[in-house]
Short mmCIF file of C-alpha atoms and ligand atoms in Angstrom, two decimals:
data_model
loop_
_atom_site.label_atom_id
_atom_site.label_comp_id
_atom_site.label_asym_id
_atom_site.label_seq_id
_atom_site.Cartn_x
_atom_site.Cartn_y
_atom_site.Cartn_z
CA MET A 21 -25.38 -47.19 10.67
CA ALA A 22 -22.57 -49.88 10.69
CA GLU A 23 -22.22 -51.98 7.55
CA GLU A 24 -19.95 -54.76 8.13
CA SER A 25 -19.59 -55.69 4.45
CA LEU A 26 -18.18 -52.45 3.28
CA ASN A 27 -14.52 -52.31 2.32
CA ILE A 28 -12.48 -49.24 3.18
CA THR A 29 -12.84 -47.87 -0.31
CA GLU A 30 -16.59 -48.05 0.04
CA ILE A 31 -16.41 -46.56 3.45
CA TRP A 32 -14.40 -43.57 2.17
CA THR A 33 -16.66 -42.95 -0.59
CA GLN A 34 -19.61 -42.98 1.59
CA THR A 35 -17.83 -40.74 4.05
CA ILE A 36 -16.99 -38.20 1.45
CA SER A 37 -20.45 -37.99 -0.04
CA ARG A 38 -22.12 -37.74 3.35
CA ILE A 39 -19.80 -34.77 4.31
CA ARG A 40 -20.70 -33.25 0.88
CA GLY A 41 -24.16 -32.94 2.05
CA LYS A 42 -23.22 -31.25 5.41
CA VAL A 43 -20.77 -28.56 4.36
CA SER A 44 -21.16 -25.80 2.17
CA ASP A 45 -20.05 -25.86 -1.76
CA SER A 46 -17.21 -23.57 -1.22
CA ASP A 47 -16.02 -25.40 1.89
CA TYR A 48 -16.16 -28.57 0.08
CA SER A 49 -14.22 -27.27 -2.71
CA SER A 50 -11.62 -25.60 -0.59
CA TRP A 51 -10.98 -28.56 1.69
CA PHE A 52 -12.31 -31.90 0.42
CA SER A 53 -11.39 -31.63 -3.34
CA ARG A 54 -7.68 -31.46 -2.38
CA LEU A 55 -7.75 -34.51 -0.07
CA ARG A 56 -6.29 -37.64 -1.40
CA PHE A 57 -7.12 -41.00 0.26
CA ASP A 58 -3.90 -42.97 0.65
CA GLY A 59 -4.88 -46.20 2.44
CA GLU A 60 -5.97 -47.55 5.85
CA LYS A 61 -4.18 -49.54 8.59
CA ASN A 62 -5.60 -50.60 11.86
CA GLY A 63 -8.45 -48.29 11.68
CA CYS A 64 -6.36 -45.24 10.93
CA VAL A 65 -7.12 -43.66 7.37
CA THR A 66 -4.06 -41.61 5.88
CA LEU A 67 -5.14 -38.70 4.02
CA ASN A 68 -2.75 -36.76 1.69
CA VAL A 69 -2.90 -32.91 1.90
CA PRO A 70 -1.06 -30.41 -0.16
CA SER A 71 0.65 -28.09 2.35
CA ALA A 72 1.41 -27.42 6.25
CA PHE A 73 -1.11 -24.66 6.11
CA PHE A 74 -3.99 -26.75 4.64
CA ARG A 75 -3.14 -29.54 7.26
CA ASP A 76 -3.49 -27.06 10.21
CA GLY A 77 -6.55 -25.51 8.92
CA PHE A 78 -8.10 -29.14 8.18
CA GLU A 79 -7.04 -30.36 11.48
CA SER A 80 -8.89 -27.79 13.38
CA LYS A 81 -11.91 -27.43 11.16
CA TYR A 82 -12.65 -30.93 9.77
CA ARG A 83 -10.71 -33.72 11.32
CA ALA A 84 -13.21 -34.52 13.95
CA LEU A 85 -16.09 -34.64 11.42
CA VAL A 86 -14.29 -36.97 8.97
CA GLU A 87 -13.21 -39.22 12.01
CA SER A 88 -16.80 -39.35 13.28
CA THR A 89 -18.30 -39.84 9.90
CA LEU A 90 -15.79 -42.71 9.10
CA THR A 91 -16.57 -44.21 12.49
CA GLU A 92 -20.21 -44.01 11.86
CA ILE A 93 -20.22 -45.52 8.51
CA SER A 94 -17.74 -48.32 9.38
CA GLY A 95 -19.23 -49.14 12.74
CA LYS A 96 -15.76 -49.14 14.39
CA PRO A 97 -13.55 -46.45 15.94
CA MET A 98 -11.48 -44.74 13.05
CA THR A 99 -8.86 -42.12 13.12
CA VAL A 100 -7.26 -39.88 10.62
CA LYS A 101 -3.62 -39.16 9.83
CA LEU A 102 -2.83 -36.12 7.52
CA VAL A 103 0.30 -36.46 5.55
CA ILE A 104 1.73 -33.43 3.54
CA LYS A 105 2.23 -34.70 -0.07
CA LYS A 106 2.60 -32.04 -2.82
CA GLU A 107 -0.05 -32.70 -5.55
CA THR A 108 1.38 -33.94 -8.90
CA GLU A 109 -0.50 -35.17 -11.95
CA GLY A 110 0.66 -38.77 -10.92
CA SER A 111 -0.42 -38.58 -7.35
CA ARG A 112 -3.80 -37.21 -8.56
CA ASN A 113 -4.44 -40.31 -10.70
CA SER A 114 -2.45 -43.07 -9.10
CA ALA A 115 -4.90 -44.43 -6.79
CA ALA A 116 -4.23 -46.44 -3.46
CA ALA A 117 -8.07 -46.65 -3.36
CA PRO A 118 -9.03 -46.08 -6.96
CA ALA A 119 -12.83 -46.36 -6.59
CA ALA A 120 -12.89 -43.94 -3.73
CA LYS A 121 -10.61 -41.33 -5.35
CA GLU A 122 -12.53 -41.66 -8.68
CA ALA A 123 -15.87 -41.16 -6.92
CA ALA A 124 -14.53 -38.06 -5.05
CA ASP A 125 -12.83 -36.64 -8.20
CA LYS A 126 -15.91 -37.25 -10.22
CA ALA A 127 -17.95 -35.25 -7.88
CA MET A 128 -15.51 -32.39 -8.11
CA GLN A 129 -14.25 -32.62 -11.80
CA PRO A 130 -16.41 -30.16 -13.73
CA ARG A 131 -15.78 -27.57 -11.11
CA GLN A 132 -12.01 -28.20 -10.91
CA VAL A 133 -11.49 -28.18 -14.64
CA ARG A 134 -13.43 -24.89 -15.14
CA GLU A 135 -12.14 -23.28 -12.22
CA LYS A 136 -8.36 -24.06 -12.71
CA LYS A 137 -8.58 -22.79 -16.23
CA ASN A 138 -9.96 -19.49 -15.00
CA SER A 139 -7.76 -18.90 -12.16
CA SER A 140 -4.97 -17.88 -14.49
CA ASP A 141 -6.79 -14.61 -15.03
CA CYS A 142 -5.82 -13.68 -11.77
CA GLN A 143 -2.56 -11.53 -11.70
CA LEU A 144 -1.21 -12.16 -8.18
CA ASN A 145 2.32 -11.44 -7.11
CA PRO A 146 3.69 -14.88 -5.81
CA ALA A 147 6.09 -13.07 -3.24
CA TYR A 148 2.85 -11.67 -1.44
CA THR A 149 2.17 -14.56 0.91
CA PHE A 150 1.35 -14.94 4.62
CA ASP A 151 4.84 -16.60 4.96
CA SER A 152 6.78 -13.47 3.73
CA PHE A 153 4.56 -10.99 5.73
CA VAL A 154 5.99 -10.09 9.10
CA PRO A 155 3.00 -9.38 11.65
CA GLY A 156 3.66 -7.10 14.43
CA GLU A 157 1.39 -5.28 17.17
CA ASN A 158 0.22 -2.95 14.16
CA SER A 159 -1.02 -5.56 11.89
CA ASN A 160 -1.71 -8.57 13.96
CA PHE A 161 -5.41 -8.34 13.84
CA ALA A 162 -5.39 -7.59 9.90
CA TYR A 163 -3.05 -10.50 9.53
CA SER A 164 -5.16 -12.95 11.43
CA ALA A 165 -8.32 -11.88 9.87
CA ALA A 166 -6.87 -12.34 6.39
CA MET A 167 -5.62 -15.76 7.33
CA ALA A 168 -9.05 -16.86 8.65
CA ILE A 169 -10.71 -15.61 5.52
CA ALA A 170 -8.23 -17.52 3.36
CA LYS A 171 -8.66 -20.66 5.30
CA ASN A 172 -12.46 -20.28 5.27
CA PRO A 173 -13.52 -17.92 2.51
CA GLY A 174 -17.32 -16.74 2.69
CA SER A 175 -17.99 -17.76 6.09
CA VAL A 176 -16.10 -15.51 8.50
CA TYR A 177 -15.52 -11.84 8.25
CA ASN A 178 -17.73 -11.00 5.06
CA PRO A 179 -17.21 -8.51 3.68
CA CYS A 180 -13.84 -7.15 5.07
CA LEU A 181 -12.00 -3.96 4.79
CA LEU A 182 -8.26 -3.72 5.45
CA TYR A 183 -7.23 0.05 5.66
CA GLY A 184 -4.32 1.97 6.58
CA GLY A 185 -1.64 4.33 5.10
CA VAL A 186 0.66 3.82 2.08
CA GLY A 187 3.08 1.07 2.15
CA LEU A 188 1.90 -0.82 5.11
CA GLY A 189 1.11 -4.10 3.65
CA LYS A 190 -2.53 -4.03 2.62
CA THR A 191 -1.96 -5.18 -1.08
CA HIS A 192 0.53 -7.60 0.40
CA LEU A 193 -2.25 -9.34 2.64
CA LEU A 194 -5.06 -9.15 0.06
CA GLN A 195 -2.90 -10.99 -2.42
CA SER A 196 -1.87 -13.38 0.38
CA ILE A 197 -5.43 -14.40 0.61
CA GLY A 198 -5.56 -14.91 -3.08
CA ASN A 199 -2.08 -16.84 -3.14
CA TYR A 200 -3.21 -19.09 -0.19
CA ILE A 201 -6.53 -19.88 -1.80
CA GLN A 202 -5.10 -20.64 -5.17
CA GLN A 203 -2.54 -22.98 -3.53
CA ASN A 204 -4.78 -24.79 -1.46
CA SER A 205 -8.09 -25.11 -3.38
CA ASN A 206 -9.72 -24.76 -6.53
CA ILE A 207 -11.98 -21.98 -5.58
CA LYS A 208 -12.33 -19.17 -8.26
CA ILE A 209 -10.89 -15.89 -7.07
CA MET A 210 -10.37 -12.66 -8.62
CA TYR A 211 -7.99 -9.89 -7.46
CA VAL A 212 -8.60 -6.37 -9.06
CA THR A 213 -7.52 -2.99 -8.42
CA THR A 214 -10.39 -0.47 -8.32
CA GLU A 215 -8.57 1.20 -11.11
CA ASN A 216 -8.79 -1.87 -13.46
CA PHE A 217 -12.29 -2.54 -12.36
CA THR A 218 -13.39 0.96 -13.45
CA ASN A 219 -11.41 0.77 -16.67
CA ASP A 220 -12.95 -2.68 -17.50
CA PHE A 221 -16.32 -1.47 -16.75
CA ILE A 222 -15.81 1.49 -19.11
CA GLN A 223 -14.43 -0.60 -21.71
CA SER A 224 -17.44 -2.94 -21.53
CA ILE A 225 -19.88 0.07 -22.10
CA ASN A 226 -17.90 1.08 -25.07
CA ASP A 227 -17.64 -2.44 -26.55
CA LYS A 228 -21.27 -3.21 -25.42
CA THR A 229 -19.90 -6.13 -23.53
CA GLN A 230 -21.51 -5.42 -20.35
CA SER A 231 -23.10 -8.80 -19.64
CA GLN A 232 -19.62 -10.33 -20.09
CA PHE A 233 -18.16 -7.74 -17.58
CA GLN A 234 -20.79 -8.87 -15.04
CA LYS A 235 -20.30 -12.48 -15.54
CA LYS A 236 -16.63 -12.11 -15.18
CA TYR A 237 -16.96 -10.47 -11.77
CA ARG A 238 -20.01 -12.24 -10.57
CA LYS A 239 -19.00 -15.77 -11.13
CA VAL A 240 -16.06 -15.62 -8.66
CA SER A 241 -16.24 -17.13 -5.16
CA VAL A 242 -13.79 -14.55 -3.76
CA LEU A 243 -13.46 -10.95 -4.93
CA LEU A 244 -10.24 -9.11 -3.67
CA MET A 245 -10.49 -5.39 -4.62
CA ASP A 246 -7.75 -3.06 -3.96
CA ASP A 247 -7.63 0.60 -3.09
CA ILE A 248 -11.34 1.43 -3.14
CA GLN A 249 -10.38 5.12 -2.42
CA PHE A 250 -9.99 5.32 -6.03
CA LEU A 251 -13.67 4.59 -6.66
CA GLN A 252 -14.80 7.45 -8.97
CA LYS A 253 -17.94 9.47 -8.27
CA LYS A 254 -19.69 8.06 -11.40
CA GLU A 255 -23.14 6.60 -10.72
CA GLY A 256 -22.74 3.87 -13.33
CA ILE A 257 -19.61 2.33 -11.80
CA GLN A 258 -20.87 2.63 -8.28
CA SER A 259 -24.20 1.02 -9.07
CA GLU A 260 -22.33 -1.74 -10.91
CA LEU A 261 -20.22 -2.34 -7.90
CA PHE A 262 -23.15 -2.19 -5.56
CA ASN A 263 -24.83 -4.87 -7.75
CA THR A 264 -21.86 -7.06 -7.93
CA PHE A 265 -21.50 -6.72 -4.04
CA ASN A 266 -25.00 -7.75 -3.51
CA ASP A 267 -24.76 -10.68 -5.86
CA LEU A 268 -21.72 -12.15 -4.27
CA TYR A 269 -22.68 -11.41 -0.67
CA ASP A 270 -26.26 -12.75 -1.07
CA THR A 271 -24.81 -16.20 -2.30
CA GLY A 272 -22.26 -16.30 0.58
CA ARG A 273 -19.32 -15.55 -1.55
CA GLN A 274 -16.25 -13.68 0.11
CA ILE A 275 -15.43 -10.01 -0.66
CA VAL A 276 -12.30 -8.23 0.72
CA PHE A 277 -11.47 -4.54 -0.01
CA THR A 278 -8.55 -2.45 0.98
CA SER A 279 -8.49 1.39 1.40
CA ASP A 280 -6.10 3.97 2.59
CA ARG A 281 -8.68 5.44 4.93
CA PRO A 282 -11.54 4.31 6.97
CA VAL A 283 -14.94 3.99 5.30
CA GLU A 284 -16.27 7.10 6.97
CA GLU A 285 -13.50 9.12 5.32
CA LEU A 286 -14.08 7.88 1.73
CA ARG A 287 -15.16 10.64 -0.28
CA ASP A 288 -17.67 10.54 -3.30
CA ILE A 289 -19.27 7.33 -2.30
CA SER A 290 -22.78 6.62 -2.50
CA ASP A 291 -24.53 6.09 0.88
CA ARG A 292 -25.91 2.47 -0.22
CA LEU A 293 -22.30 1.50 -1.09
CA ARG A 294 -20.84 3.01 1.97
CA SER A 295 -23.37 0.91 4.10
CA ARG A 296 -22.31 -2.19 2.19
CA PHE A 297 -18.61 -1.61 3.25
CA GLU A 298 -19.61 -0.98 6.77
CA ARG A 299 -21.43 -4.21 7.05
CA GLY A 300 -18.47 -6.19 7.53
CA LEU A 301 -15.33 -6.34 9.44
CA CYS A 302 -13.15 -3.06 9.04
CA ILE A 303 -9.67 -3.40 10.31
CA ASP A 304 -6.78 -0.90 10.12
CA ILE A 305 -3.04 -1.54 9.77
CA GLN A 306 -0.91 0.92 11.66
CA PRO A 307 2.86 1.71 11.09
CA PRO A 308 5.01 -0.96 12.60
CA ASP A 309 6.76 -0.20 15.76
CA TYR A 310 10.58 -0.33 16.11
CA GLU A 311 10.92 -3.99 17.00
CA THR A 312 8.63 -5.05 14.09
CA ARG A 313 10.60 -2.82 11.74
CA ILE A 314 13.71 -4.60 12.84
CA ALA A 315 12.05 -7.92 12.18
CA ILE A 316 10.70 -6.88 8.80
CA LEU A 317 14.28 -5.69 7.75
CA LYS A 318 15.97 -9.09 8.86
CA ALA A 319 13.19 -10.89 7.09
CA LYS A 320 13.87 -9.00 3.78
CA CYS A 321 17.58 -9.67 4.29
CA ALA A 322 17.00 -13.30 4.72
CA GLU A 323 14.74 -13.33 1.60
CA LYS A 324 17.48 -12.04 -0.50
CA ASN A 325 20.09 -14.13 1.24
CA PHE A 326 22.13 -11.16 2.31
CA THR A 327 23.49 -10.25 5.73
CA ILE A 328 23.61 -6.68 6.92
CA SER A 329 25.12 -5.76 10.46
CA SER A 330 22.62 -5.00 13.09
CA ASP A 331 24.06 -1.53 13.71
CA VAL A 332 22.86 -0.66 10.09
CA LEU A 333 19.43 -2.17 10.44
CA GLU A 334 19.02 -0.40 13.63
CA TYR A 335 19.90 2.95 11.99
CA ILE A 336 17.39 2.37 9.07
CA ALA A 337 14.71 1.28 11.53
CA LYS A 338 15.22 4.55 13.62
CA ASN A 339 15.07 6.65 10.62
CA ILE A 340 12.07 5.35 8.82
CA SER A 341 9.01 4.79 10.71
CA SER A 342 5.86 4.81 8.71
CA ASN A 343 6.38 3.06 5.35
CA VAL A 344 7.54 -0.70 4.98
CA ARG A 345 8.24 -0.05 1.35
CA ALA A 346 10.77 2.46 2.23
CA LEU A 347 12.35 0.00 4.50
CA GLU A 348 12.44 -2.42 1.63
CA SER A 349 13.98 0.17 -0.69
CA CYS A 350 16.82 0.74 1.77
CA ILE A 351 17.82 -3.07 1.73
CA THR A 352 17.48 -3.29 -2.01
CA LYS A 353 19.75 -0.15 -2.42
CA LEU A 354 22.38 -1.60 -0.01
CA ILE A 355 22.50 -4.83 -1.47
CA ALA A 356 22.97 -3.43 -5.03
CA TYR A 357 25.58 -1.12 -3.89
CA SER A 358 27.51 -4.04 -2.04
CA THR A 359 26.95 -6.56 -4.88
CA LEU A 360 27.99 -4.15 -7.81
CA LEU A 361 30.93 -2.70 -5.95
CA ASN A 362 31.86 -5.69 -4.08
CA LYS A 363 32.09 -3.89 -0.78
CA ASP A 364 31.00 -4.46 2.76
CA ILE A 365 28.29 -2.31 4.12
CA SER A 366 29.62 -0.22 7.07
CA LEU A 367 27.29 2.29 8.99
CA GLU A 368 29.16 5.25 7.40
CA THR A 369 28.39 3.62 3.90
CA ALA A 370 24.85 2.96 4.76
CA LYS A 371 24.32 6.65 6.09
CA GLU A 372 25.74 8.04 2.72
CA GLN A 373 23.79 5.67 0.55
CA LEU A 374 20.43 6.03 2.22
CA LYS A 375 20.51 9.65 2.57
CA GLN A 376 17.99 10.42 -0.12
CA ILE A 377 15.46 7.60 0.91
CA ILE A 378 15.79 8.77 4.56
CA ASN A 379 15.45 12.31 3.88
CA SER A 380 12.34 12.10 1.56
CA ASN A 381 10.61 9.78 4.13
CA ASN A 382 11.54 12.02 6.92
CA ASP A 383 10.33 15.34 6.29
CA THR A 384 6.96 14.65 7.94
CA SER A 385 8.13 12.48 10.77
CA GLY A 386 8.21 14.08 14.32
CA ILE A 387 5.41 16.63 13.38
CA THR A 388 3.04 16.86 16.28
CA ILE A 389 -0.64 18.02 16.43
CA ASP A 390 0.29 20.94 18.76
CA PHE A 391 2.91 22.08 16.21
CA ILE A 392 0.39 22.14 13.39
CA ILE A 393 -1.94 24.08 15.52
CA ARG A 394 0.54 26.58 16.58
CA SER A 395 1.72 27.05 12.93
CA THR A 396 -1.64 27.44 11.67
CA ALA A 397 -2.65 29.95 14.29
CA ALA A 398 0.54 31.97 13.52
CA TYR A 399 -0.29 31.83 9.73
CA PHE A 400 -4.02 32.98 10.22
CA ASN A 401 -2.95 35.28 12.98
CA VAL A 402 -5.37 33.78 15.59
CA SER A 403 -4.66 32.12 18.91
CA PRO A 404 -3.92 28.36 19.24
CA PHE A 405 -6.57 28.64 22.10
CA ASP A 406 -9.19 29.75 19.80
CA ILE A 407 -8.32 27.00 17.25
CA LYS A 408 -8.91 24.22 19.98
CA GLY A 409 -11.84 26.23 21.38
CA LYS A 410 -15.54 26.22 20.78
CA SER A 411 -15.93 29.44 18.76
CA ARG A 412 -17.99 28.96 15.50
CA GLY A 413 -17.17 32.31 13.88
CA GLN A 414 -16.09 32.06 10.44
CA SER A 415 -12.74 33.56 11.11
CA ILE A 416 -11.72 30.67 13.33
CA ILE A 417 -13.71 27.93 11.70
CA ILE A 418 -11.51 28.06 8.61
CA PRO A 419 -8.15 27.89 10.56
CA ARG A 420 -9.50 24.97 12.58
CA GLN A 421 -10.57 22.93 9.67
CA ILE A 422 -7.35 23.41 7.79
CA ALA A 423 -5.51 22.48 10.94
CA MET A 424 -7.35 19.38 11.29
CA TYR A 425 -6.83 18.54 7.63
CA LEU A 426 -3.03 19.04 8.08
CA CYS A 427 -3.19 16.81 11.18
CA ARG A 428 -4.56 14.12 9.14
CA THR A 429 -2.18 14.48 6.08
CA LEU A 430 1.20 15.08 7.88
CA THR A 431 0.87 12.88 10.82
CA ASP A 432 -0.29 9.29 11.61
CA TYR A 433 -2.58 10.28 14.51
CA SER A 434 -5.96 8.75 14.32
CA THR A 435 -9.27 11.01 14.12
CA ASN A 436 -9.87 10.13 17.91
CA GLU A 437 -6.48 11.43 18.96
CA ILE A 438 -6.80 14.60 16.76
CA ALA A 439 -10.12 15.22 18.38
CA SER A 440 -8.83 14.99 21.87
CA GLU A 441 -6.03 17.48 21.01
CA PHE A 442 -8.58 19.89 19.59
CA GLY A 443 -10.08 20.53 22.94
CA GLY A 444 -12.04 17.07 23.43
CA LYS A 445 -14.04 17.26 20.31
CA ASN A 446 -15.99 14.35 18.83
CA HIS A 447 -14.03 12.35 16.24
CA THR A 448 -16.82 12.71 13.63
CA THR A 449 -16.31 16.46 13.80
CA VAL A 450 -12.56 15.96 12.83
CA ILE A 451 -13.92 13.60 10.04
CA TYR A 452 -16.49 16.29 8.86
CA TYR A 453 -13.87 19.11 8.81
CA VAL A 454 -11.29 16.83 6.99
CA GLN A 455 -13.73 15.79 4.40
CA LYS A 456 -14.78 19.38 4.00
CA VAL A 457 -11.29 20.60 3.10
CA SER A 458 -10.67 17.55 0.98
CA SER A 459 -13.75 18.40 -1.14
CA LEU A 460 -12.82 22.01 -1.44
CA ILE A 461 -9.21 20.84 -2.65
CA GLN A 462 -10.82 18.53 -5.09
CA ALA A 463 -13.27 21.06 -6.43
CA GLU A 464 -10.10 23.24 -7.09
CA ASP A 465 -10.97 25.84 -4.80
CA ALA A 466 -7.68 28.20 -5.19
CA ASP A 467 -7.79 29.79 -1.60
CA THR A 468 -7.86 26.33 0.04
CA ILE A 469 -5.28 24.84 -2.21
CA ASN A 470 -2.97 27.91 -1.68
CA THR A 471 -3.25 27.92 2.14
CA VAL A 472 -2.91 24.32 2.47
CA THR A 473 0.33 24.08 0.10
CA LYS A 474 1.87 27.06 1.83
CA LEU A 475 1.36 25.71 5.28
CA THR A 476 2.27 22.24 4.50
CA ASN A 477 5.86 23.55 3.08
CA LEU A 478 6.23 25.78 6.05
CA ILE A 479 5.48 23.10 8.60
CA LYS A 480 7.79 20.68 6.77
CA GLN A 481 10.63 23.12 6.60
CA GLU A 482 10.18 24.15 10.22
CA ASN A 483 10.09 20.71 11.42
CA LYS A 484 13.40 19.87 9.47
CA ARG A 485 15.11 22.81 11.17
CA ASN A 486 14.11 21.59 14.75
P1 ADP B 20 0.04 -1.03 0.68
O1 ADP B 20 -0.81 -1.78 -0.41
O2 ADP B 20 -0.45 -0.81 2.07
O3 ADP B 20 0.43 0.50 0.06
P2 ADP B 20 2.08 -2.84 -0.05
O4 ADP B 20 1.20 -4.34 0.48
O5 ADP B 20 2.34 -2.59 -1.36
O6 ADP B 20 1.54 -1.71 0.77
O7 ADP B 20 3.49 -3.23 0.78
C1 ADP B 20 4.64 -2.35 0.25
C2 ADP B 20 5.75 -3.27 0.32
O8 ADP B 20 6.13 -3.54 1.76
C3 ADP B 20 5.48 -4.67 -0.26
O9 ADP B 20 6.77 -4.97 -1.04
C4 ADP B 20 5.24 -5.63 0.74
O10 ADP B 20 5.74 -6.88 0.50
C5 ADP B 20 5.99 -4.89 1.92
N1 ADP B 20 5.53 -5.13 3.28
C6 ADP B 20 4.41 -4.25 3.74
N2 ADP B 20 4.26 -4.74 5.06
C7 ADP B 20 4.99 -5.90 5.22
C8 ADP B 20 5.19 -6.78 6.45
N3 ADP B 20 4.40 -6.64 7.42
N4 ADP B 20 5.97 -7.72 6.22
C9 ADP B 20 6.77 -7.93 5.17
N5 ADP B 20 6.70 -7.19 3.99
C10 ADP B 20 5.73 -6.05 4.03
MG1 MG B 21 -1.45 -1.26 -2.14
#
């Protein structure tokens, strides 16, 4: 309804309050609490926003709604201009349109004060941001999903599980979500490792402070939980996580997990909890390809303001293929060497200095499924053909399941790829056998441990020689 008599301050106040009724609390607090009204000229309202990320997200999500609401309330066409302006105490209080700002702030105040104070509980590494993450073919999907969640927590991809091998950036992406939300809104988040969650829970039982424990984890709007493969088989902790999950999920709050393996390969996890993990979006992060490894190395050098010649970068990228942490260690080592000894880094120096890191990362690279099958067959004195075959005799089932387990632990092949190399079996068969060997190892079955250790060493040694 058009109301001629309203001035721009009143129009803005009404616009904000109408929008408040239309969007969820969490969206309101993510997006509208950080907007600052900064005046109007010729039907164009200027709004200050805290960052480019925020501007882009707001642009695509809410700009049209704000413009149409402004137009409706003022009765004349109105547009919006978003200007990036870092928030300071001054800008928060100095008002171009005091009444409007006061009204908008008032609505947000109790939440802001409470949530700002609590957000310091959250131990995030400030270096883990979307800006410092280099996405590639291997991680594009995970990167985009994490970004979408950060921009819109609770409404897309909930829950979400990011899984993949060690050092591939799971913690980096998980914390990027946290850092992004902390920078762009007042939403309360919690980042916790599964280990700390477990310790915290046990402590709360010892101290009889369970209700505080529950409050701590259930009052957050976004729960980021790292490394759920470390969830212990204890009923108490799983049931606590199950209830926390339900509480958050049922009230539309965001949950993101990471794990070093897909849900179906998580051991020791109750069916009801597993079904909760499976309910959402599960995305894997694969090792980066050569081009992405080069891009990551370049980004790490740029971050540290250091130049390393491209032949050295290529040497590193060729020799380390499945762990970004190891790529980073190479750069750190070369920079330390060059700075401390005041020497340039030639390819020869790099080879000499990186020998150890590269060797320790290399002893499994190049191992193929076929090579594992042949080595396992020789060890058990059976034929590779039988290992890949259908026979279910005990004398062949054991070598087959050990070989599958070794494929899973010594290579980056997926269960689908392994299944097809084992005579076109179903990938669930691989998962089943791998799990079986894992549980035997966990139950400290001496025979299994002995065989797996011996074969692993044999395969690594033989691989090095070739
Ligand atoms: P994970 O949790 O998967 O074991 P991390 O997230 O701890 O791995 O990553 C290991 C290191 O590698 C971190 O220092 C992280 O910043 C870096 N890293 C991993 N992936 C990337 C990437 N794509 N771009 C930039 N840095 C990365
Ligand atoms: Mg991690």
